[in-house]
Short mmCIF file of C-alpha atoms and ligand atoms in Angstrom, two decimals:
data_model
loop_
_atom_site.label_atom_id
_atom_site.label_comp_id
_atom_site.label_asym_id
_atom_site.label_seq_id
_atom_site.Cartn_x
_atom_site.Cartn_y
_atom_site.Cartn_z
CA UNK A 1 73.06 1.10 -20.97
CA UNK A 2 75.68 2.80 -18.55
CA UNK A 3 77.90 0.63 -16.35
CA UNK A 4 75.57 1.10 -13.73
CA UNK A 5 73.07 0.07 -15.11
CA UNK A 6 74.72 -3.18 -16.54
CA UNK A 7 76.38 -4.19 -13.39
CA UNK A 8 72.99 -3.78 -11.50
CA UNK A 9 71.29 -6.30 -13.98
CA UNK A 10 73.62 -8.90 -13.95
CA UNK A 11 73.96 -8.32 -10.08
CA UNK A 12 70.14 -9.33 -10.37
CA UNK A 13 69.91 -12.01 -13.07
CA UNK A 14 73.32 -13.99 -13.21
CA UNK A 15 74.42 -16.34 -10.22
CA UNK A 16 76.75 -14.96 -8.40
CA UNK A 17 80.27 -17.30 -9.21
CA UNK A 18 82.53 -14.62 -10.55
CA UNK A 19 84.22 -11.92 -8.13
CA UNK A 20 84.26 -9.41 -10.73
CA UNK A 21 85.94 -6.01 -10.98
CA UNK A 22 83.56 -2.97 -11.12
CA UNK A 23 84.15 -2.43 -15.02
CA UNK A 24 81.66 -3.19 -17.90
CA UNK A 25 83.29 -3.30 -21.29
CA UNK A 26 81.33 -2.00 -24.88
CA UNK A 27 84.20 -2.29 -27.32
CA UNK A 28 87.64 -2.28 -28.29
CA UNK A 29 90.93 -1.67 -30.73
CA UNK A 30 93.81 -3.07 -30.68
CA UNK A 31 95.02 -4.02 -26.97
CA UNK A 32 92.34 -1.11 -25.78
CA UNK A 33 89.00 -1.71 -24.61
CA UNK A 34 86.05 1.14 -23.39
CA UNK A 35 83.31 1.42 -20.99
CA UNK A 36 80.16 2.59 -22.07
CA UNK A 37 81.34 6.13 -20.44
CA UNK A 38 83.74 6.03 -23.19
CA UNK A 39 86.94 5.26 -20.44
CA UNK A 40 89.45 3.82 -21.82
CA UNK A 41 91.38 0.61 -20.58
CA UNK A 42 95.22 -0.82 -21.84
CA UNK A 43 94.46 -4.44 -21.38
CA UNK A 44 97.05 -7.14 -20.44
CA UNK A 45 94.44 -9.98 -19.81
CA UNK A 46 92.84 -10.58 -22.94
CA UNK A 47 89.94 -12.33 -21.14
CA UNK A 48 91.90 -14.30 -19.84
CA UNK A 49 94.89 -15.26 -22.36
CA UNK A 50 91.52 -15.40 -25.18
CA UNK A 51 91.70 -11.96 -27.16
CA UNK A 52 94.91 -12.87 -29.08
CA UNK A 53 93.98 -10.78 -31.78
CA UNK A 54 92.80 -8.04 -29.79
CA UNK A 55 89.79 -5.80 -30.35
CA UNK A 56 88.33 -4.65 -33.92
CA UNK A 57 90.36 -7.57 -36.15
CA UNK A 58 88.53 -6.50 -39.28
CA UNK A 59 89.92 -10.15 -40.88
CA UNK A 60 88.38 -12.11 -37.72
CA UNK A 61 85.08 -10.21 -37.44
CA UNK A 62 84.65 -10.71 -41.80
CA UNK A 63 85.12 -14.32 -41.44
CA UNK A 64 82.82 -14.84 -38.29
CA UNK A 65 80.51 -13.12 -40.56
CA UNK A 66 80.85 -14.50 -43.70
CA UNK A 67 80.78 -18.00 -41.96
CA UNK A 68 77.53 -17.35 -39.82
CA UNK A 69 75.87 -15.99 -42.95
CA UNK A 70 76.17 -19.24 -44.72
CA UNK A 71 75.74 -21.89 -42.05
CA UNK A 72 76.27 -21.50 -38.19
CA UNK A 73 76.30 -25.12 -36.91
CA UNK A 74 75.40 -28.32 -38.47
CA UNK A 75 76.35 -30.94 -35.66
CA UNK A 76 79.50 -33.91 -36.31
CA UNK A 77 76.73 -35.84 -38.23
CA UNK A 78 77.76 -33.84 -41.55
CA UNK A 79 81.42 -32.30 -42.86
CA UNK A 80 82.31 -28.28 -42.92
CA UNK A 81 85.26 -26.98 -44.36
CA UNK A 82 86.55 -25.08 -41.59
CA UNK A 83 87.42 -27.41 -38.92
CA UNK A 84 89.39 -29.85 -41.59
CA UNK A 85 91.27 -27.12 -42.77
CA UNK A 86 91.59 -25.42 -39.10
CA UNK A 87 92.62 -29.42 -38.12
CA UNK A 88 95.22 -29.77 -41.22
CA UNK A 89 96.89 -26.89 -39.79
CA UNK A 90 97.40 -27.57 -36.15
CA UNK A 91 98.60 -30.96 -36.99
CA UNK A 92 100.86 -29.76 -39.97
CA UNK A 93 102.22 -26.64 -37.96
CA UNK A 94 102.84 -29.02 -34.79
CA UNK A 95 103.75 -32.81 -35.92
CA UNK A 96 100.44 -34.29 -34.55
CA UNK A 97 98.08 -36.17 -36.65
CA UNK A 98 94.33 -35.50 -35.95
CA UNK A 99 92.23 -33.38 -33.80
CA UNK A 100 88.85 -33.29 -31.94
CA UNK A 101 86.85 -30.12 -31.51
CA UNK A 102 85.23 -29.57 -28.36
CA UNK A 103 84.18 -25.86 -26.45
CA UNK A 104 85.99 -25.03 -23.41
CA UNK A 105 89.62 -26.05 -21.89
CA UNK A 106 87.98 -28.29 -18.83
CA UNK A 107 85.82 -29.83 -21.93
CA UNK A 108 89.03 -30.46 -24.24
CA UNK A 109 90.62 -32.19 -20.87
CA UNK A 110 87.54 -34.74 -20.28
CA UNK A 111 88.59 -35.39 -23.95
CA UNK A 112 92.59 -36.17 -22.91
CA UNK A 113 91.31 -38.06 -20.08
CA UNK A 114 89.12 -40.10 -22.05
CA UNK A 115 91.67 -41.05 -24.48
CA UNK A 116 94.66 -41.80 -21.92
CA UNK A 117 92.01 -44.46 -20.19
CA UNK A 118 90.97 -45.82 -23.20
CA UNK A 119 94.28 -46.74 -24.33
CA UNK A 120 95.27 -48.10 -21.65
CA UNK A 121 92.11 -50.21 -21.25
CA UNK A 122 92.44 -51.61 -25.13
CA UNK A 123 95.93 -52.09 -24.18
CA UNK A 124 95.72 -53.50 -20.60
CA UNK A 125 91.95 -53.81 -19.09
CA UNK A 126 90.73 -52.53 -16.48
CA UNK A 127 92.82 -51.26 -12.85
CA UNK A 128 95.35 -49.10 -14.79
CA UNK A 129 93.34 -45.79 -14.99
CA UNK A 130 95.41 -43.37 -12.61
CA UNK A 131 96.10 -40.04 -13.89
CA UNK A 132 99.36 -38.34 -12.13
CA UNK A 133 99.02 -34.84 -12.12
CA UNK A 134 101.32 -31.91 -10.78
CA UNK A 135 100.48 -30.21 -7.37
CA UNK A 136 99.26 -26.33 -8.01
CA UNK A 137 97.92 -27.46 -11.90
CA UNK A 138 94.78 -26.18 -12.62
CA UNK A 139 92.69 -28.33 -15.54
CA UNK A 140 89.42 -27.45 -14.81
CA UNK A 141 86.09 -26.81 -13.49
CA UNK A 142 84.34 -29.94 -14.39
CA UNK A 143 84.50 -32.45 -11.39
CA UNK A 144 87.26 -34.61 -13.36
CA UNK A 145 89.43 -31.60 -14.20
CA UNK A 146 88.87 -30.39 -10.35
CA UNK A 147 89.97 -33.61 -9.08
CA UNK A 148 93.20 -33.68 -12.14
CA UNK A 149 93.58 -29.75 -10.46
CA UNK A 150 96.31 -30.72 -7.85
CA UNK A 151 95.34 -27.48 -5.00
CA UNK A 152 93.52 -28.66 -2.16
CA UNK A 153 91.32 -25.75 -2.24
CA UNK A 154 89.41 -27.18 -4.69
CA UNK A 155 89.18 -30.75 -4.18
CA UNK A 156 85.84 -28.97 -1.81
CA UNK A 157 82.03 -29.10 -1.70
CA UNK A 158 81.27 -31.52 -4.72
CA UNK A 159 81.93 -34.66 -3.25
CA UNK A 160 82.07 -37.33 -4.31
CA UNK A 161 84.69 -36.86 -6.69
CA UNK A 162 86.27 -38.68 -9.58
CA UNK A 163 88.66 -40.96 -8.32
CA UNK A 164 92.11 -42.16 -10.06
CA UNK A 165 94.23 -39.32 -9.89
CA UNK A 166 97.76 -38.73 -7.59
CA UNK A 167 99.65 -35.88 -7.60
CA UNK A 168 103.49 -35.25 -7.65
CA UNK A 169 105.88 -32.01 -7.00
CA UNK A 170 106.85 -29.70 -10.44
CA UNK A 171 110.31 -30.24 -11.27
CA UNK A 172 110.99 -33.18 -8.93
CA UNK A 173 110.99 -36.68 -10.39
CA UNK A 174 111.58 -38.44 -7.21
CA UNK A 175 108.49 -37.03 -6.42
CA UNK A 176 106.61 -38.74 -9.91
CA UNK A 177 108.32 -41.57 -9.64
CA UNK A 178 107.05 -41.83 -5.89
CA UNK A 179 103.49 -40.87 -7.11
CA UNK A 180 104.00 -43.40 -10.03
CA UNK A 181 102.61 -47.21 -9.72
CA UNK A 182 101.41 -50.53 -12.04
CA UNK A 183 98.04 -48.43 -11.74
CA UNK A 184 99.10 -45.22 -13.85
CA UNK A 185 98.22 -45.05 -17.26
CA UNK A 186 99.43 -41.23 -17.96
CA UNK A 187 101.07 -37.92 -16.58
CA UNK A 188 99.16 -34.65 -17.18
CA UNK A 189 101.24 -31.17 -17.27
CA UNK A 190 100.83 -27.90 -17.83
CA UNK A 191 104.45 -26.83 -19.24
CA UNK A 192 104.15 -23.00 -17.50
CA UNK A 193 101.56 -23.61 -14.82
CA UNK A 194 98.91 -20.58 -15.44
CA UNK A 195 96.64 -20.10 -13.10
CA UNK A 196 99.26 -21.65 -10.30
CA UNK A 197 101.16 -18.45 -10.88
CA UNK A 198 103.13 -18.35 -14.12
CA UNK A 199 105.79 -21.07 -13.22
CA UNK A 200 107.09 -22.78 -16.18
CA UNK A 201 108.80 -26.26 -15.47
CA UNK A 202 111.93 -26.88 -16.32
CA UNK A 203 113.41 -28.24 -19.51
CA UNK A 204 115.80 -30.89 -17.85
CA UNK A 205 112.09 -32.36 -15.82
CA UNK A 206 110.45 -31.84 -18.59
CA UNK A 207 112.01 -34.23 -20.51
CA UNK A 208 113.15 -37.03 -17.95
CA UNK A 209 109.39 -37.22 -17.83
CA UNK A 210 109.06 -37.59 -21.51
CA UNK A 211 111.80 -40.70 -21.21
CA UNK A 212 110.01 -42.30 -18.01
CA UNK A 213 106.35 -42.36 -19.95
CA UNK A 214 107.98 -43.58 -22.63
CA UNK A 215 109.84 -46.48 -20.61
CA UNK A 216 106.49 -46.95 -18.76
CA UNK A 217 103.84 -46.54 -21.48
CA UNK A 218 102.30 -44.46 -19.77
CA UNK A 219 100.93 -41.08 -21.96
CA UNK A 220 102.06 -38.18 -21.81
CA UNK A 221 99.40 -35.04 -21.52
CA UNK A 222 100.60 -31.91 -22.03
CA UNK A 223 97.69 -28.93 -20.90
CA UNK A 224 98.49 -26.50 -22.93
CA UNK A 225 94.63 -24.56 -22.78
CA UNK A 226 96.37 -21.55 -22.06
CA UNK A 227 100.05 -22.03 -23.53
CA UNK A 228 98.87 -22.88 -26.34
CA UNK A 229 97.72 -20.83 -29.85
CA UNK A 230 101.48 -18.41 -30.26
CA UNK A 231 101.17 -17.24 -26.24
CA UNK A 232 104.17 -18.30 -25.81
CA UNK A 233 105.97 -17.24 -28.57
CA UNK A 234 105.70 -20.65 -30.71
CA UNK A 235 102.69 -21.97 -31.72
CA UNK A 236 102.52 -24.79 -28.66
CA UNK A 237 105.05 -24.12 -25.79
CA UNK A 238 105.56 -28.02 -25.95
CA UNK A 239 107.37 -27.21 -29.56
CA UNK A 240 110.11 -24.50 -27.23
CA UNK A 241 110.37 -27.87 -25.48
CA UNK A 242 111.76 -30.44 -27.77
CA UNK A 243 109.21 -32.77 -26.81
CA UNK A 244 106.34 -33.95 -29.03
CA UNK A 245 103.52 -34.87 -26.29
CA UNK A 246 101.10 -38.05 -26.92
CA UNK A 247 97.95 -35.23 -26.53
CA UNK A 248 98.22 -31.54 -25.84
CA UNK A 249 94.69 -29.90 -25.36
CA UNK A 250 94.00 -26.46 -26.55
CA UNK A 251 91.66 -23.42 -25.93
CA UNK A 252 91.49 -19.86 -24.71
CA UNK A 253 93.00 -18.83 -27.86
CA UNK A 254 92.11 -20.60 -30.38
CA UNK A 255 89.50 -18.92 -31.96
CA UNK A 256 90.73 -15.47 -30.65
CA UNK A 257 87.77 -15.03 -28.77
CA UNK A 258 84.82 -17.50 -29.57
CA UNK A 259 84.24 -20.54 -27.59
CA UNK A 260 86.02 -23.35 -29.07
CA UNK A 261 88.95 -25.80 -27.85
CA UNK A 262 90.14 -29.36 -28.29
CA UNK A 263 92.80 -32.15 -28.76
CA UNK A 264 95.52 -33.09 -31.13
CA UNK A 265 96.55 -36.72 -31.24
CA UNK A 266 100.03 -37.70 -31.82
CA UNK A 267 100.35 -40.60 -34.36
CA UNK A 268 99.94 -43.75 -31.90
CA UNK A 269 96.65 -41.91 -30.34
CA UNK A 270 95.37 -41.06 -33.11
CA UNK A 271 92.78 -44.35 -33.22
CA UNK A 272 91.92 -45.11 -29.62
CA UNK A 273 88.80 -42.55 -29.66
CA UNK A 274 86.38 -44.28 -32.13
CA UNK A 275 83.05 -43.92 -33.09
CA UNK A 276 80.84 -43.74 -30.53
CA UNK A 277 83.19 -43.50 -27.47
CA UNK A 278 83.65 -39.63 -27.19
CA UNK A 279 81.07 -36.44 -28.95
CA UNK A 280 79.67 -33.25 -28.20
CA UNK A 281 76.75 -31.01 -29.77
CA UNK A 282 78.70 -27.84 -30.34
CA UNK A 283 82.23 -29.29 -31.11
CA UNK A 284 84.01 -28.00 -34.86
CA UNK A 285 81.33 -25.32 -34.83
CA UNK A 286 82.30 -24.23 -38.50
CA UNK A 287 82.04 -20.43 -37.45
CA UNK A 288 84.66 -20.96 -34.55
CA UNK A 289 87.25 -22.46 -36.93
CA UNK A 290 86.43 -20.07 -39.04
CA UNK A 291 87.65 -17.22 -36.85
CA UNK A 292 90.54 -20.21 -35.64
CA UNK A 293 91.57 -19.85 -39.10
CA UNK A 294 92.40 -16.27 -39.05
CA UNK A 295 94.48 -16.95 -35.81
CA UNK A 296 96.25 -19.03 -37.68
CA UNK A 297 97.01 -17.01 -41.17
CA UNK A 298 98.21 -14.33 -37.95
CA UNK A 299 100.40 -16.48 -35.92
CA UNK A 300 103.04 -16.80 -38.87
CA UNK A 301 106.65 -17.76 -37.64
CA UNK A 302 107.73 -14.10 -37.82
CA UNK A 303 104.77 -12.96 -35.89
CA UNK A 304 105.03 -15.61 -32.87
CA UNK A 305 109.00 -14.26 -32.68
CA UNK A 306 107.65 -10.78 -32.35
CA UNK A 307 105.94 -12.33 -29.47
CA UNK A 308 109.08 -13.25 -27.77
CA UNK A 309 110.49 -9.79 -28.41
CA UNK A 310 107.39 -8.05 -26.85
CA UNK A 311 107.33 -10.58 -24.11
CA UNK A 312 111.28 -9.72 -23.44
CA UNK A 313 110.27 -5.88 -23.49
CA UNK A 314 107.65 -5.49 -21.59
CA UNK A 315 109.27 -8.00 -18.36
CA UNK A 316 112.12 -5.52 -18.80
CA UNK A 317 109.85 -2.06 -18.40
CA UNK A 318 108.32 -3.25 -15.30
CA UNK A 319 111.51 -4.99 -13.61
CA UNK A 320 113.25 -1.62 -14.62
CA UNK A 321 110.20 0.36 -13.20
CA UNK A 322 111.57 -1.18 -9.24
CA UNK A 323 108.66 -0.90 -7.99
CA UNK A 324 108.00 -1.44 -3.78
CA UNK A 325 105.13 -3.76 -4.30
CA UNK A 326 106.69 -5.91 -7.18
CA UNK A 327 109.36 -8.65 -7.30
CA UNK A 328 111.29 -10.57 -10.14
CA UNK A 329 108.99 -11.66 -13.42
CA UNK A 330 109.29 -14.93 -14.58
CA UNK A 331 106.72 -16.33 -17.47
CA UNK A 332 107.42 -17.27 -21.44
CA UNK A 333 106.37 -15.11 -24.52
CA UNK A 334 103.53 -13.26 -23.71
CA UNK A 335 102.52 -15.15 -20.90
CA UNK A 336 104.27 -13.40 -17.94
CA UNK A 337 104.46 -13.58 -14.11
CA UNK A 338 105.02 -10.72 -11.31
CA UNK A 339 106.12 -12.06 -7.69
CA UNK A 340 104.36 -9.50 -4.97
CA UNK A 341 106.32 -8.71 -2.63
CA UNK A 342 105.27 -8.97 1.32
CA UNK A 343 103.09 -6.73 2.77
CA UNK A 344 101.25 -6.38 -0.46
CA UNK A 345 98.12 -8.59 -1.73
CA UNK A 346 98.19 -9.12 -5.87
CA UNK A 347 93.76 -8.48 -5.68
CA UNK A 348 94.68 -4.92 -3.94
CA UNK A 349 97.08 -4.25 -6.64
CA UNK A 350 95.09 -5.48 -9.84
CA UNK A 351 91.65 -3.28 -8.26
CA UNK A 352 94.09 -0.01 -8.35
CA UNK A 353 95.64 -0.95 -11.86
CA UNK A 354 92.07 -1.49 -13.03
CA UNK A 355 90.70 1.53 -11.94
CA UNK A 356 93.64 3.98 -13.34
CA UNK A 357 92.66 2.19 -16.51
CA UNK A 358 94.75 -0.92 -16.83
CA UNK A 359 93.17 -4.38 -16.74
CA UNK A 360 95.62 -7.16 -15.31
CA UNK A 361 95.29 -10.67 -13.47
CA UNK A 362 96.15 -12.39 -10.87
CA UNK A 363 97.94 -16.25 -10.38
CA UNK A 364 98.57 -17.99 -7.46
CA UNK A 365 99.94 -15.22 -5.06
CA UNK A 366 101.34 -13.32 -8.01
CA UNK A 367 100.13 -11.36 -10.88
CA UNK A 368 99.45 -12.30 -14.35
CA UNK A 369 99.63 -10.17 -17.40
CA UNK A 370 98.41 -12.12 -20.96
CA UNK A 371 98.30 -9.06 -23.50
CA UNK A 372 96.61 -9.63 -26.75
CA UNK A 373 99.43 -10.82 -29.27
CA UNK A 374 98.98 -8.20 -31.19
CA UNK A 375 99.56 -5.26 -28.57
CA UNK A 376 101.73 -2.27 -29.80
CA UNK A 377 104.77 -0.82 -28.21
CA UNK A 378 102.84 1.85 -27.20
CA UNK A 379 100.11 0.17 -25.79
CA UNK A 380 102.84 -1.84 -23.31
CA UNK A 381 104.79 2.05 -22.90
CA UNK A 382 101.26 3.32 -21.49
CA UNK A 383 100.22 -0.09 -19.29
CA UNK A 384 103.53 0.28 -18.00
CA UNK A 385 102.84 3.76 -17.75
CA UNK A 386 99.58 3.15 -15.26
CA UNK A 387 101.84 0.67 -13.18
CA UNK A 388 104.12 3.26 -12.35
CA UNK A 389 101.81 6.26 -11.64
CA UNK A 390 99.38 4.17 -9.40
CA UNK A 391 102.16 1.59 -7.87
CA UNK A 392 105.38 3.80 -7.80
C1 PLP B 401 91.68 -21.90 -18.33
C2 PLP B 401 92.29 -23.25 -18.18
C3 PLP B 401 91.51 -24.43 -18.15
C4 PLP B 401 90.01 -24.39 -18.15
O1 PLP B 401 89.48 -23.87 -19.33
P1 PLP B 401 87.90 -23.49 -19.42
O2 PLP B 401 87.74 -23.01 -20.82
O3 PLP B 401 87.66 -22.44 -18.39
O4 PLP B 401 87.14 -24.74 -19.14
C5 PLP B 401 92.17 -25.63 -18.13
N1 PLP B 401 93.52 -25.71 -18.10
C6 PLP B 401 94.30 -24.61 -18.12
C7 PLP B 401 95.77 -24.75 -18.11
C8 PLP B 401 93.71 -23.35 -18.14
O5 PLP B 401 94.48 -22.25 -18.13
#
């Protein structure tokens, strides 16, 4: 099919949820991907922060294969290799001690959620179930991951929602320990807010939060869907930190670009989610861990320290590029932020990157750029390339 022809039929048979850009993708190598037409695009998005491996990973498309051709799902009811080895590894790379498998990052949250009001309960009964979260966080789509999302805009439409959560300033603790009350059983973060605009928080907050949960028992739940999986040049960002977090959630990477995400437990959390009291169908699908394991055997120490270095390079090319539209970067690893300067919108300036063949997001008022891991030096050299020819 041309793009034409595959925009007009999902035009016609998917709902219309996404604003999408006018490109339809057929494959891809390395950081590049191509239209049908055979047009080439450098991309910095990754599907948003998923692609860590980029396009073409003969290792991740033999072991999809080789998984899928012996058994593609056999529900939590039975054991598969896979996700006990992929689980072994997060915990033994990270300091936790056990994991559940679920699908998607808003699905992996529920999970976090779950756990930080069951503790509490076992702990402390009922009326100690608040959730503090951090104003412009994003968790989610479901309707308890839009109400843990602390933006207004979309705490909208789907009324009622889920109630329990307050939300404090990012890198103010006057304003947690304002939000705080007998009523809080946990503290939810992302440690660089993503889709809020690439703003990490600050060490110093970061861990006079970590002392005040622990003073308070109250858990600490670190969001680290798209953090997470080497995108910020170690493994978990929480682990640049110094803190270890009572749950972290994981996704978008994970499986470097199959649906698959989840939790790891720290050592006291490790038993509140028994039998019975939290599932789902398609969690530890053995072909996702599968291709998780190849993200891992990728994401050696070496490699995520290459990801700093690329990260350093390619903020320097584009602040050095001084462009009109663009302000300072900001961001960690491969998980960097643009400030747009006034005058300019970031959607206006991610449709002309995309169409002179460079695929880029947006955050917040900003822009967003989360290259595949594994991008070359030439591959940033020619996105940085487009940027200057169509912003310059
Ligand atoms: C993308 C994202 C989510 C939601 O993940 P889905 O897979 O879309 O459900 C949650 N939290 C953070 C920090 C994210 O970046």
């Amino acid at each position: 099919m041309t793009s034409q022809e595959i925009k007009a039929l999902t035009d016609q048979y998917i709902m219309h949820t996404y604003g999408r850009f006018p490109v339809a993708v057929d494959h891809g190598e390395g950081a590049t991907l191509y239209d049908p037409e055979g047009n080439a695009y450098v991309d910095f998005a990754s599907g948003i922060g998923v692609s860590c491996l980029g396009y073409g990973c003969q290792p991740w498309a033999e072991a999809i294969a080789k998984q899928a051709g012996k058994v593609g799902h056999t529900s939590n009811l039975f054991y598969t290799e896979p996700p006990a080895r992929l689980a072994e590894t997060l915990c033994k790379r990270t300091g936790m001690s056990c994991a559940f498998f679920a699908n998607g990052g808003g699905e992996a949250n529920e999970g976090m959620i779950k756990l930080a009001r069951k503790y509490s309960f076992d702990k402390y009964g009922q009326g100690r179930a608040t959730i503090v979260t951090l104003n412009n966080s994003f968790h989610g789509r479901t309707i308890t991951t839009l109400t843990a999302t602390g933006q207004e805009v979309f705490h909208n439409y789907f009324f009622p929602f889920t109630e329990g959560f307050r939300y404090a300033d990012a890198n103010d603790l006057a304003s947690l320990e304002a939000a705080a009350g007998d009523d809080v059983c946990a503290v939810m973060v992302e440690l660089v807010q993503g889709e809020g605009g690439v703003l990490p928080l600050d060490q110093d907050y970061v861990h006079a939060v970590a002392k005040l949960c622990a003073e308070r028992d109250w858990l600490l739940l670190v969001d680290e869907v798209q953090t997470g999986v080497g995108r910020t040049g170690s493994l978990f960002a929480f682990q640049q930190y110094g803190i270890l977090p009572d749950v972290v959630s994981f996704a978008k990477g994970i499986a470097g670009g199959l649906p698959m995400s989840g939790i790891l437990a720290n050592e006291r959390c490790r038993d509140v989610l028994g039998p019975g009291t939290h599932a789902t169908t398609f969690g530890a699908n053995p072909v996702c861990a599968a291709a998780g394991l190849v993200v891992q055997e990728t994401l050696s120490d070496a490699f995520l320290k290459d990801v700093q270095n690329k990260g350093t390079y390619l903020r320097g090319q584009i602040e050095a590029l001084d462009l009109p539209c663009f302000g300072a970067t900001r961001g960690l690893g491969l998980m960097i932020g643009i400030a747009v300067q006034d005058g300019f919108t970031n959607k206006e300036i991610a449709g002309k990157l995309i169409a002179n063949g460079l695929l880029v997001l947006t955050a917040g008022p900003g822009m967003r750029l989360l290259p595949p891991l594994v991008i070359s030096k030439e591959e940033m050299d020619k996105g940085v390339a487009i940027m200057k020819e169509t912003l310059g």
